Structures are given as structure tokens and as C-alpha cells.
């Protein structure tokens, strides 16, 4: 990052890269040359490198379920706060247990931008829901002042953004 906070890839480039990884076998025109499906499985599922006895690892295993909760909230037509357990049940029911969210989530104070931030980059696959859907999510929110106590506010702001964005997207597409 250096001192400017600039990243080697823009958010849009990262979203496109993630989509190409997820669609590697289905879209040969955008497949990464010399990349094997086993490489993608390692990245997405952690196969061979992390928590082997666990069913999910890699980008399917994360500490945040904000996106999954936003999707489940829309699927259930429920405006109440969604727990991770109810979100999983809702997603399993809508997709016959076949849903996947491959995600990278970051949060924390940014001294270079003087904000507390939350960033989500994810590929979502919802087979069996309305004929099957897949899409990429790239979202960033910030609140003023780069303080640890403001990171939770950025998280609340992200949850609201995801709730609204997912509801709009799934209502239209």
C-alpha cells in the first residue's frame, strides 16, 4: 500500500478477477491461463491447506456473515435482524443447500483516508433460486475519523448498504 493507501488493483479489477476465478471452468474465454481448477479450489475452499476436517475453509469460511444475512433477509421477506443460523437455514431452503459465498472482508481504521472503513468483495452463487443466480458484490463504506471505535459504525453502515443493495438487485434480476 505504501503511504498513499493505493492498492495494486482497483475494486472493479478485483471484482472482475473474482468473477473470472468463479467462472473459470464455465467461461473459457475469460479463464486464467495456466490456472488449474485445483488452484481455485484451494483459494475458495482451502482444500489441502487449511482446517482439513472442516467442510468449509478458504474464502467460504470467514468471520463475517453480513452478506449472507442480507441475502437471507431478502429471500425471507423479513425486515427483522437476521441471525447467522436463520440465514443459513433460509439460504439452504432457497437453494437446496447449494449456495456459496466466496468472500474477502476487511475492516479497520485507515490513517491514509482518516476514516474507519469496511470493505466487502464477494462472489455469490444461488442455484435453484429463481432459476439460479450468481453475481459479484464489491462494496466499501467509511465513517469519519480513523478510530477503532468507529469500525463498528462502519459495520452497521455496511450491513444497511448490503441489505438495501441485495434487496434491489434480487428484486430486479
Short mmCIF file of N, CA and C in Angstrom, two decimals:
data_model
loop_
_atom_site.label_atom_id
_atom_site.label_comp_id
_atom_site.label_asym_id
_atom_site.label_seq_id
_atom_site.Cartn_x
_atom_site.Cartn_y
_atom_site.Cartn_z
N UNK A 1 0.81 -1.20 0.00
CA UNK A 1 0.00 0.00 0.00
C UNK A 1 0.85 1.26 0.00
N UNK A 2 1.99 1.22 0.62
CA UNK A 2 2.78 2.44 0.72
C UNK A 2 2.10 3.44 1.62
N UNK A 3 2.44 4.68 1.46
CA UNK A 3 1.87 5.73 2.30
C UNK A 3 0.57 6.28 1.78
N UNK A 4 0.24 6.00 0.52
CA UNK A 4 -0.97 6.60 -0.08
C UNK A 4 -2.21 5.76 0.12
N UNK A 5 -2.08 4.50 0.48
CA UNK A 5 -3.23 3.64 0.62
C UNK A 5 -3.70 3.06 -0.70
N UNK A 6 -2.99 3.34 -1.78
CA UNK A 6 -3.36 2.82 -3.08
C UNK A 6 -3.08 1.33 -3.15
N UNK A 7 -3.94 0.61 -3.80
CA UNK A 7 -3.80 -0.83 -3.96
C UNK A 7 -3.36 -1.13 -5.39
N UNK A 8 -2.69 -2.27 -5.61
CA UNK A 8 -2.26 -2.62 -6.96
C UNK A 8 -3.43 -2.87 -7.91
N UNK A 9 -4.60 -3.25 -7.40
CA UNK A 9 -5.77 -3.49 -8.24
C UNK A 9 -6.91 -2.61 -7.74
N UNK A 10 -7.66 -2.05 -8.66
CA UNK A 10 -8.84 -1.28 -8.27
C UNK A 10 -9.92 -2.25 -7.79
N UNK A 11 -10.92 -1.73 -7.13
CA UNK A 11 -12.04 -2.56 -6.67
C UNK A 11 -12.72 -3.23 -7.85
N UNK A 12 -12.91 -2.49 -8.93
CA UNK A 12 -13.54 -3.06 -10.12
C UNK A 12 -12.69 -4.19 -10.70
N UNK A 13 -11.38 -4.02 -10.75
CA UNK A 13 -10.49 -5.07 -11.26
C UNK A 13 -10.54 -6.29 -10.34
N UNK A 14 -10.60 -6.08 -9.04
CA UNK A 14 -10.69 -7.19 -8.10
C UNK A 14 -12.00 -7.95 -8.29
N UNK A 15 -13.10 -7.22 -8.48
CA UNK A 15 -14.40 -7.86 -8.70
C UNK A 15 -14.38 -8.70 -9.98
N UNK A 16 -13.81 -8.16 -11.05
CA UNK A 16 -13.71 -8.89 -12.30
C UNK A 16 -12.81 -10.12 -12.14
N UNK A 17 -11.70 -9.99 -11.44
CA UNK A 17 -10.81 -11.11 -11.19
C UNK A 17 -11.53 -12.22 -10.43
N UNK A 18 -12.30 -11.85 -9.40
CA UNK A 18 -13.02 -12.84 -8.61
C UNK A 18 -14.07 -13.55 -9.47
N UNK A 19 -14.77 -12.79 -10.30
CA UNK A 19 -15.77 -13.39 -11.19
C UNK A 19 -15.10 -14.38 -12.14
N UNK A 20 -13.96 -14.02 -12.70
CA UNK A 20 -13.26 -14.91 -13.62
C UNK A 20 -12.79 -16.18 -12.92
N UNK A 21 -12.36 -16.06 -11.67
CA UNK A 21 -11.99 -17.25 -10.92
C UNK A 21 -13.20 -18.17 -10.73
N UNK A 22 -14.31 -17.59 -10.33
CA UNK A 22 -15.51 -18.37 -10.08
C UNK A 22 -16.05 -19.02 -11.35
N UNK A 23 -15.88 -18.37 -12.48
CA UNK A 23 -16.41 -18.86 -13.76
C UNK A 23 -15.33 -19.56 -14.60
N UNK A 24 -14.20 -19.89 -14.00
CA UNK A 24 -13.04 -20.43 -14.72
C UNK A 24 -13.41 -21.60 -15.64
N UNK A 25 -14.14 -22.57 -15.13
CA UNK A 25 -14.50 -23.74 -15.94
C UNK A 25 -15.65 -23.46 -16.89
N UNK A 26 -16.55 -22.55 -16.53
CA UNK A 26 -17.74 -22.29 -17.33
C UNK A 26 -17.50 -21.32 -18.49
N UNK A 27 -16.51 -20.45 -18.38
CA UNK A 27 -16.26 -19.45 -19.41
C UNK A 27 -14.79 -19.49 -19.83
N UNK A 28 -14.45 -20.34 -20.80
CA UNK A 28 -13.05 -20.47 -21.20
C UNK A 28 -12.45 -19.20 -21.79
N UNK A 29 -13.30 -18.30 -22.30
CA UNK A 29 -12.78 -17.05 -22.87
C UNK A 29 -12.16 -16.14 -21.83
N UNK A 30 -12.60 -16.26 -20.57
CA UNK A 30 -12.05 -15.39 -19.52
C UNK A 30 -11.25 -16.18 -18.48
N UNK A 31 -11.05 -17.47 -18.73
CA UNK A 31 -10.29 -18.31 -17.79
C UNK A 31 -8.84 -17.83 -17.73
N UNK A 32 -8.26 -17.92 -16.56
CA UNK A 32 -6.86 -17.55 -16.36
C UNK A 32 -5.95 -18.62 -16.97
N UNK A 33 -5.02 -18.22 -17.84
CA UNK A 33 -4.13 -19.22 -18.42
C UNK A 33 -3.24 -19.85 -17.34
N UNK A 34 -3.00 -21.12 -17.47
CA UNK A 34 -2.11 -21.89 -16.60
C UNK A 34 -2.67 -22.09 -15.19
N UNK A 35 -3.88 -21.63 -14.93
CA UNK A 35 -4.50 -21.84 -13.62
C UNK A 35 -5.33 -23.12 -13.68
N UNK A 36 -5.12 -23.99 -12.74
CA UNK A 36 -5.85 -25.25 -12.67
C UNK A 36 -7.03 -25.09 -11.71
N UNK A 37 -8.07 -25.89 -11.93
CA UNK A 37 -9.23 -25.83 -11.05
C UNK A 37 -8.83 -26.15 -9.60
N UNK A 38 -7.83 -27.00 -9.42
CA UNK A 38 -7.35 -27.32 -8.07
C UNK A 38 -6.83 -26.07 -7.36
N UNK A 39 -6.25 -25.14 -8.11
CA UNK A 39 -5.78 -23.88 -7.52
C UNK A 39 -6.96 -23.07 -6.99
N UNK A 40 -8.02 -23.04 -7.78
CA UNK A 40 -9.22 -22.29 -7.39
C UNK A 40 -9.87 -22.95 -6.18
N UNK A 41 -9.91 -24.28 -6.17
CA UNK A 41 -10.47 -24.98 -5.01
C UNK A 41 -9.69 -24.65 -3.74
N UNK A 42 -8.38 -24.53 -3.86
CA UNK A 42 -7.57 -24.16 -2.70
C UNK A 42 -7.95 -22.77 -2.21
N UNK A 43 -8.09 -21.83 -3.12
CA UNK A 43 -8.45 -20.47 -2.75
C UNK A 43 -9.87 -20.40 -2.17
N UNK A 44 -10.83 -20.97 -2.86
CA UNK A 44 -12.23 -20.87 -2.44
C UNK A 44 -12.56 -21.74 -1.23
N UNK A 45 -12.05 -22.97 -1.22
CA UNK A 45 -12.44 -23.92 -0.17
C UNK A 45 -11.31 -24.27 0.79
N UNK A 46 -10.11 -23.81 0.53
CA UNK A 46 -8.98 -24.11 1.41
C UNK A 46 -8.52 -25.55 1.31
N UNK A 47 -8.91 -26.26 0.25
CA UNK A 47 -8.58 -27.68 0.11
C UNK A 47 -7.06 -27.86 0.10
N UNK A 48 -6.61 -28.73 1.00
CA UNK A 48 -5.19 -29.05 1.06
C UNK A 48 -4.36 -28.13 1.92
N UNK A 49 -4.95 -27.04 2.43
CA UNK A 49 -4.10 -26.10 3.16
C UNK A 49 -4.69 -25.54 4.44
N UNK A 50 -5.97 -25.78 4.73
CA UNK A 50 -6.48 -25.19 5.97
C UNK A 50 -7.64 -25.99 6.52
N UNK A 51 -7.61 -26.22 7.78
CA UNK A 51 -8.70 -26.83 8.53
C UNK A 51 -9.32 -28.00 7.78
N UNK A 52 -8.51 -28.96 7.39
CA UNK A 52 -8.94 -30.06 6.54
C UNK A 52 -10.18 -30.80 7.05
N UNK A 53 -10.36 -31.03 8.35
CA UNK A 53 -11.56 -31.76 8.75
C UNK A 53 -12.85 -30.93 8.60
N UNK A 54 -12.72 -29.64 8.44
CA UNK A 54 -13.90 -28.78 8.30
C UNK A 54 -14.48 -28.88 6.90
N UNK A 55 -15.81 -28.75 6.78
CA UNK A 55 -16.45 -28.80 5.47
C UNK A 55 -16.09 -27.56 4.65
N UNK A 56 -16.01 -26.41 5.30
CA UNK A 56 -15.73 -25.17 4.59
C UNK A 56 -14.48 -24.52 5.15
N UNK A 57 -13.69 -23.94 4.26
CA UNK A 57 -12.50 -23.19 4.62
C UNK A 57 -12.24 -22.23 3.46
N UNK A 58 -11.03 -21.67 3.39
CA UNK A 58 -10.73 -20.73 2.32
C UNK A 58 -11.69 -19.54 2.32
N UNK A 59 -12.11 -19.11 1.13
CA UNK A 59 -12.98 -17.94 1.03
C UNK A 59 -14.44 -18.25 1.38
N UNK A 60 -14.78 -19.53 1.64
CA UNK A 60 -16.14 -19.83 2.10
C UNK A 60 -16.25 -19.68 3.61
N UNK A 61 -15.11 -19.64 4.27
CA UNK A 61 -15.10 -19.53 5.72
C UNK A 61 -14.59 -18.17 6.11
N UNK A 62 -15.41 -17.40 6.74
CA UNK A 62 -15.00 -16.07 7.16
C UNK A 62 -15.63 -15.72 8.49
N UNK A 63 -15.20 -14.62 9.03
CA UNK A 63 -15.74 -14.21 10.32
C UNK A 63 -16.96 -13.32 10.18
N UNK A 64 -17.32 -12.98 8.94
CA UNK A 64 -18.47 -12.12 8.73
C UNK A 64 -19.56 -12.85 7.97
N UNK A 65 -20.80 -12.64 8.39
CA UNK A 65 -21.94 -13.20 7.67
C UNK A 65 -22.89 -12.08 7.25
N UNK A 66 -22.37 -10.86 7.14
CA UNK A 66 -23.23 -9.73 6.77
C UNK A 66 -23.91 -9.95 5.43
N UNK A 67 -23.17 -10.40 4.45
CA UNK A 67 -23.72 -10.59 3.12
C UNK A 67 -24.75 -11.73 3.11
N UNK A 68 -24.42 -12.83 3.75
CA UNK A 68 -25.35 -13.95 3.82
C UNK A 68 -26.65 -13.53 4.51
N UNK A 69 -26.53 -12.72 5.56
CA UNK A 69 -27.72 -12.25 6.27
C UNK A 69 -28.55 -11.32 5.39
N UNK A 70 -27.90 -10.48 4.61
CA UNK A 70 -28.63 -9.57 3.71
C UNK A 70 -29.40 -10.36 2.65
N UNK A 71 -28.76 -11.39 2.10
CA UNK A 71 -29.42 -12.22 1.09
C UNK A 71 -30.61 -12.96 1.71
N UNK A 72 -30.39 -13.57 2.85
CA UNK A 72 -31.46 -14.32 3.52
C UNK A 72 -32.61 -13.40 3.93
N UNK A 73 -32.28 -12.20 4.33
CA UNK A 73 -33.31 -11.24 4.71
C UNK A 73 -34.25 -10.97 3.54
N UNK A 74 -33.67 -10.81 2.36
CA UNK A 74 -34.49 -10.58 1.17
C UNK A 74 -35.29 -11.84 0.80
N UNK A 75 -34.63 -13.00 0.84
CA UNK A 75 -35.30 -14.24 0.46
C UNK A 75 -36.49 -14.55 1.36
N UNK A 76 -36.39 -14.17 2.62
CA UNK A 76 -37.46 -14.47 3.58
C UNK A 76 -38.49 -13.36 3.69
N UNK A 77 -38.26 -12.25 2.98
CA UNK A 77 -39.15 -11.07 3.10
C UNK A 77 -39.31 -10.65 4.55
N UNK A 78 -38.22 -10.71 5.30
CA UNK A 78 -38.25 -10.42 6.72
C UNK A 78 -37.36 -9.21 7.00
N UNK A 79 -37.92 -8.13 7.49
CA UNK A 79 -37.15 -6.92 7.76
C UNK A 79 -36.47 -6.93 9.12
N UNK A 80 -36.66 -7.99 9.89
CA UNK A 80 -36.01 -8.07 11.19
C UNK A 80 -34.54 -8.46 11.01
N UNK A 81 -33.77 -8.24 12.05
CA UNK A 81 -32.36 -8.63 12.02
C UNK A 81 -32.27 -10.13 11.86
N UNK A 82 -31.42 -10.56 10.96
CA UNK A 82 -31.25 -11.98 10.63
C UNK A 82 -30.04 -12.51 11.38
N UNK A 83 -30.20 -13.61 12.09
CA UNK A 83 -29.05 -14.25 12.75
C UNK A 83 -28.32 -15.13 11.74
N UNK A 84 -27.06 -15.43 11.99
CA UNK A 84 -26.35 -16.32 11.07
C UNK A 84 -27.02 -17.69 10.94
N UNK A 85 -27.56 -18.22 12.01
CA UNK A 85 -28.19 -19.53 11.97
C UNK A 85 -29.46 -19.50 11.11
N UNK A 86 -30.29 -18.49 11.29
CA UNK A 86 -31.52 -18.38 10.49
C UNK A 86 -31.17 -18.08 9.03
N UNK A 87 -30.12 -17.30 8.81
CA UNK A 87 -29.69 -17.01 7.44
C UNK A 87 -29.29 -18.30 6.73
N UNK A 88 -28.54 -19.17 7.40
CA UNK A 88 -28.13 -20.43 6.78
C UNK A 88 -29.34 -21.29 6.45
N UNK A 89 -30.27 -21.41 7.35
CA UNK A 89 -31.48 -22.21 7.11
C UNK A 89 -32.25 -21.65 5.92
N UNK A 90 -32.38 -20.33 5.86
CA UNK A 90 -33.10 -19.67 4.77
C UNK A 90 -32.41 -19.90 3.44
N UNK A 91 -31.09 -19.73 3.40
CA UNK A 91 -30.33 -19.96 2.17
C UNK A 91 -30.36 -21.43 1.75
N UNK A 92 -30.24 -22.34 2.71
CA UNK A 92 -30.31 -23.77 2.39
C UNK A 92 -31.66 -24.11 1.76
N UNK A 93 -32.72 -23.58 2.33
CA UNK A 93 -34.07 -23.87 1.82
C UNK A 93 -34.26 -23.33 0.40
N UNK A 94 -33.78 -22.13 0.14
CA UNK A 94 -33.98 -21.48 -1.17
C UNK A 94 -33.12 -22.10 -2.27
N UNK A 95 -32.01 -22.75 -1.90
CA UNK A 95 -31.05 -23.25 -2.91
C UNK A 95 -30.78 -24.75 -2.79
N UNK A 96 -31.60 -25.45 -2.04
CA UNK A 96 -31.40 -26.89 -1.80
C UNK A 96 -30.01 -27.15 -1.20
N UNK A 97 -29.55 -26.21 -0.38
CA UNK A 97 -28.26 -26.34 0.30
C UNK A 97 -27.05 -26.13 -0.57
N UNK A 98 -27.24 -25.62 -1.78
CA UNK A 98 -26.15 -25.50 -2.74
C UNK A 98 -25.55 -24.11 -2.84
N UNK A 99 -25.95 -23.14 -2.04
CA UNK A 99 -25.45 -21.77 -2.14
C UNK A 99 -23.98 -21.69 -1.73
N UNK A 100 -23.33 -20.67 -2.28
CA UNK A 100 -21.94 -20.40 -1.90
C UNK A 100 -21.71 -18.89 -1.89
N UNK A 101 -20.91 -18.45 -0.96
CA UNK A 101 -20.42 -17.08 -0.92
C UNK A 101 -18.92 -17.17 -0.72
N UNK A 102 -18.18 -16.76 -1.73
CA UNK A 102 -16.72 -16.69 -1.64
C UNK A 102 -16.39 -15.23 -1.39
N UNK A 103 -15.81 -14.91 -0.24
CA UNK A 103 -15.67 -13.51 0.13
C UNK A 103 -14.35 -13.18 0.79
N UNK A 104 -14.04 -11.91 0.67
CA UNK A 104 -12.93 -11.31 1.41
C UNK A 104 -13.49 -10.04 2.02
N UNK A 105 -13.36 -9.92 3.31
CA UNK A 105 -13.88 -8.76 4.02
C UNK A 105 -12.77 -8.15 4.85
N UNK A 106 -12.68 -6.85 4.80
CA UNK A 106 -11.66 -6.13 5.58
C UNK A 106 -12.34 -4.98 6.32
N UNK A 107 -11.84 -4.69 7.50
CA UNK A 107 -12.32 -3.52 8.22
C UNK A 107 -11.25 -3.01 9.14
N UNK A 108 -11.34 -1.72 9.43
CA UNK A 108 -10.39 -1.12 10.34
C UNK A 108 -10.21 0.35 10.06
N UNK A 109 -9.42 1.02 10.89
CA UNK A 109 -9.14 2.44 10.66
C UNK A 109 -8.18 2.62 9.49
N UNK A 110 -8.40 3.64 8.70
CA UNK A 110 -7.48 3.98 7.61
C UNK A 110 -6.87 5.34 7.92
N UNK A 111 -5.62 5.33 8.30
CA UNK A 111 -4.95 6.59 8.60
C UNK A 111 -4.74 7.43 7.33
N UNK A 112 -4.56 6.74 6.18
CA UNK A 112 -4.34 7.49 4.94
C UNK A 112 -5.58 8.26 4.49
N UNK A 113 -6.77 7.76 4.84
CA UNK A 113 -8.00 8.44 4.46
C UNK A 113 -8.72 9.06 5.65
N UNK A 114 -8.17 8.88 6.85
CA UNK A 114 -8.75 9.42 8.08
C UNK A 114 -10.20 8.97 8.28
N UNK A 115 -10.43 7.68 8.04
CA UNK A 115 -11.77 7.11 8.21
C UNK A 115 -11.67 5.73 8.85
N UNK A 116 -12.79 5.25 9.34
CA UNK A 116 -12.93 3.85 9.74
C UNK A 116 -13.71 3.20 8.61
N UNK A 117 -13.21 2.06 8.10
CA UNK A 117 -13.77 1.50 6.87
C UNK A 117 -14.18 0.04 7.00
N UNK A 118 -15.04 -0.36 6.09
CA UNK A 118 -15.45 -1.74 5.93
C UNK A 118 -15.55 -1.99 4.44
N UNK A 119 -14.92 -3.08 3.96
CA UNK A 119 -14.90 -3.40 2.54
C UNK A 119 -15.31 -4.86 2.37
N UNK A 120 -16.19 -5.12 1.40
CA UNK A 120 -16.64 -6.48 1.09
C UNK A 120 -16.42 -6.73 -0.40
N UNK A 121 -15.79 -7.85 -0.71
CA UNK A 121 -15.66 -8.32 -2.09
C UNK A 121 -16.10 -9.78 -2.06
N UNK A 122 -17.11 -10.13 -2.87
CA UNK A 122 -17.64 -11.49 -2.81
C UNK A 122 -18.22 -11.93 -4.15
N UNK A 123 -18.18 -13.23 -4.35
CA UNK A 123 -18.89 -13.87 -5.45
C UNK A 123 -19.98 -14.71 -4.81
N UNK A 124 -21.22 -14.52 -5.26
CA UNK A 124 -22.38 -15.20 -4.68
C UNK A 124 -22.98 -16.13 -5.72
N UNK A 125 -23.28 -17.35 -5.33
CA UNK A 125 -23.93 -18.31 -6.20
C UNK A 125 -25.17 -18.84 -5.47
N UNK A 126 -26.34 -18.66 -6.10
CA UNK A 126 -27.61 -19.10 -5.52
C UNK A 126 -28.32 -20.05 -6.50
N UNK A 127 -27.84 -21.27 -6.65
CA UNK A 127 -28.51 -22.19 -7.56
C UNK A 127 -29.91 -22.53 -7.03
N UNK A 128 -30.80 -22.82 -7.92
CA UNK A 128 -32.19 -23.20 -7.61
C UNK A 128 -33.04 -22.03 -7.13
N UNK A 129 -32.49 -20.86 -6.94
CA UNK A 129 -33.30 -19.70 -6.56
C UNK A 129 -33.66 -18.95 -7.84
N UNK A 130 -34.93 -18.89 -8.15
CA UNK A 130 -35.43 -18.22 -9.35
C UNK A 130 -34.65 -18.66 -10.59
N UNK A 131 -34.42 -19.94 -10.73
CA UNK A 131 -33.70 -20.46 -11.88
C UNK A 131 -32.19 -20.41 -11.73
N UNK A 132 -31.70 -19.90 -10.64
CA UNK A 132 -30.27 -19.81 -10.37
C UNK A 132 -29.74 -18.42 -10.64
N UNK A 133 -28.97 -17.92 -9.72
CA UNK A 133 -28.37 -16.59 -9.84
C UNK A 133 -26.94 -16.63 -9.34
N UNK A 134 -26.10 -15.82 -9.98
CA UNK A 134 -24.75 -15.61 -9.45
C UNK A 134 -24.37 -14.18 -9.77
N UNK A 135 -23.62 -13.58 -8.85
CA UNK A 135 -23.23 -12.18 -9.01
C UNK A 135 -22.06 -11.86 -8.11
N UNK A 136 -21.42 -10.74 -8.43
CA UNK A 136 -20.29 -10.25 -7.65
C UNK A 136 -20.74 -9.03 -6.85
N UNK A 137 -20.27 -8.94 -5.63
CA UNK A 137 -20.53 -7.78 -4.77
C UNK A 137 -19.19 -7.14 -4.43
N UNK A 138 -19.10 -5.85 -4.65
CA UNK A 138 -17.93 -5.07 -4.23
C UNK A 138 -18.48 -3.82 -3.56
N UNK A 139 -18.23 -3.68 -2.28
CA UNK A 139 -18.81 -2.55 -1.53
C UNK A 139 -17.80 -2.02 -0.53
N UNK A 140 -17.85 -0.71 -0.33
CA UNK A 140 -16.98 -0.06 0.65
C UNK A 140 -17.78 1.03 1.35
N UNK A 141 -17.63 1.11 2.64
CA UNK A 141 -18.24 2.20 3.41
C UNK A 141 -17.17 2.78 4.34
N UNK A 142 -17.38 4.01 4.74
CA UNK A 142 -16.46 4.67 5.66
C UNK A 142 -17.23 5.62 6.56
N UNK A 143 -16.70 5.81 7.74
CA UNK A 143 -17.22 6.84 8.64
C UNK A 143 -16.03 7.72 9.02
N UNK A 144 -16.29 8.99 9.28
CA UNK A 144 -15.18 9.90 9.61
C UNK A 144 -14.39 9.46 10.84
N UNK A 145 -13.14 9.81 10.86
CA UNK A 145 -12.19 9.58 11.95
C UNK A 145 -11.71 8.14 12.00
N UNK A 146 -10.43 7.97 11.86
CA UNK A 146 -9.78 6.65 11.86
C UNK A 146 -9.58 6.17 13.29
N UNK A 147 -10.68 5.80 13.94
CA UNK A 147 -10.62 5.32 15.32
C UNK A 147 -11.23 3.93 15.38
N UNK A 148 -10.66 3.07 16.22
CA UNK A 148 -11.17 1.71 16.36
C UNK A 148 -12.65 1.68 16.72
N UNK A 149 -13.08 2.58 17.57
CA UNK A 149 -14.49 2.57 17.99
C UNK A 149 -15.44 2.92 16.85
N UNK A 150 -14.93 3.51 15.77
CA UNK A 150 -15.79 3.83 14.62
C UNK A 150 -15.91 2.68 13.63
N UNK A 151 -15.10 1.64 13.81
CA UNK A 151 -15.17 0.49 12.91
C UNK A 151 -16.52 -0.20 13.03
N UNK A 152 -17.07 -0.29 14.24
CA UNK A 152 -18.40 -0.89 14.42
C UNK A 152 -19.46 -0.07 13.68
N UNK A 153 -19.32 1.23 13.69
CA UNK A 153 -20.27 2.08 12.94
C UNK A 153 -20.16 1.82 11.44
N UNK A 154 -18.95 1.60 10.96
CA UNK A 154 -18.77 1.26 9.54
C UNK A 154 -19.43 -0.09 9.25
N UNK A 155 -19.35 -1.02 10.18
CA UNK A 155 -20.00 -2.33 10.01
C UNK A 155 -21.51 -2.20 9.93
N UNK A 156 -22.09 -1.36 10.79
CA UNK A 156 -23.54 -1.12 10.73
C UNK A 156 -23.94 -0.47 9.41
N UNK A 157 -23.11 0.45 8.96
CA UNK A 157 -23.36 1.11 7.69
C UNK A 157 -23.28 0.11 6.53
N UNK A 158 -22.31 -0.81 6.59
CA UNK A 158 -22.17 -1.83 5.56
C UNK A 158 -23.38 -2.76 5.56
N UNK A 159 -23.84 -3.17 6.73
CA UNK A 159 -25.00 -4.06 6.78
C UNK A 159 -26.21 -3.40 6.14
N UNK A 160 -26.43 -2.13 6.42
CA UNK A 160 -27.55 -1.41 5.80
C UNK A 160 -27.37 -1.33 4.28
N UNK A 161 -26.15 -1.05 3.83
CA UNK A 161 -25.88 -0.98 2.39
C UNK A 161 -26.14 -2.33 1.73
N UNK A 162 -25.66 -3.41 2.33
CA UNK A 162 -25.87 -4.74 1.77
C UNK A 162 -27.35 -5.11 1.77
N UNK A 163 -28.05 -4.83 2.86
CA UNK A 163 -29.48 -5.12 2.93
C UNK A 163 -30.22 -4.44 1.77
N UNK A 164 -29.96 -3.15 1.58
CA UNK A 164 -30.65 -2.40 0.53
C UNK A 164 -30.21 -2.83 -0.87
N UNK A 165 -28.93 -3.00 -1.08
CA UNK A 165 -28.40 -3.35 -2.40
C UNK A 165 -28.87 -4.73 -2.84
N UNK A 166 -28.79 -5.70 -1.95
CA UNK A 166 -29.21 -7.06 -2.28
C UNK A 166 -30.70 -7.09 -2.57
N UNK A 167 -31.49 -6.40 -1.76
CA UNK A 167 -32.94 -6.36 -1.99
C UNK A 167 -33.24 -5.76 -3.36
N UNK A 168 -32.58 -4.67 -3.72
CA UNK A 168 -32.80 -4.07 -5.03
C UNK A 168 -32.37 -5.00 -6.14
N UNK A 169 -31.19 -5.57 -6.03
CA UNK A 169 -30.66 -6.43 -7.09
C UNK A 169 -31.57 -7.65 -7.31
N UNK A 170 -31.89 -8.36 -6.23
CA UNK A 170 -32.68 -9.58 -6.38
C UNK A 170 -34.13 -9.29 -6.77
N UNK A 171 -34.60 -8.09 -6.53
CA UNK A 171 -35.95 -7.71 -6.97
C UNK A 171 -36.00 -7.44 -8.47
N UNK A 172 -34.88 -6.99 -9.02
CA UNK A 172 -34.84 -6.63 -10.45
C UNK A 172 -34.36 -7.79 -11.29
N UNK A 173 -33.33 -8.49 -10.82
CA UNK A 173 -32.71 -9.54 -11.65
C UNK A 173 -33.10 -10.91 -11.19
#
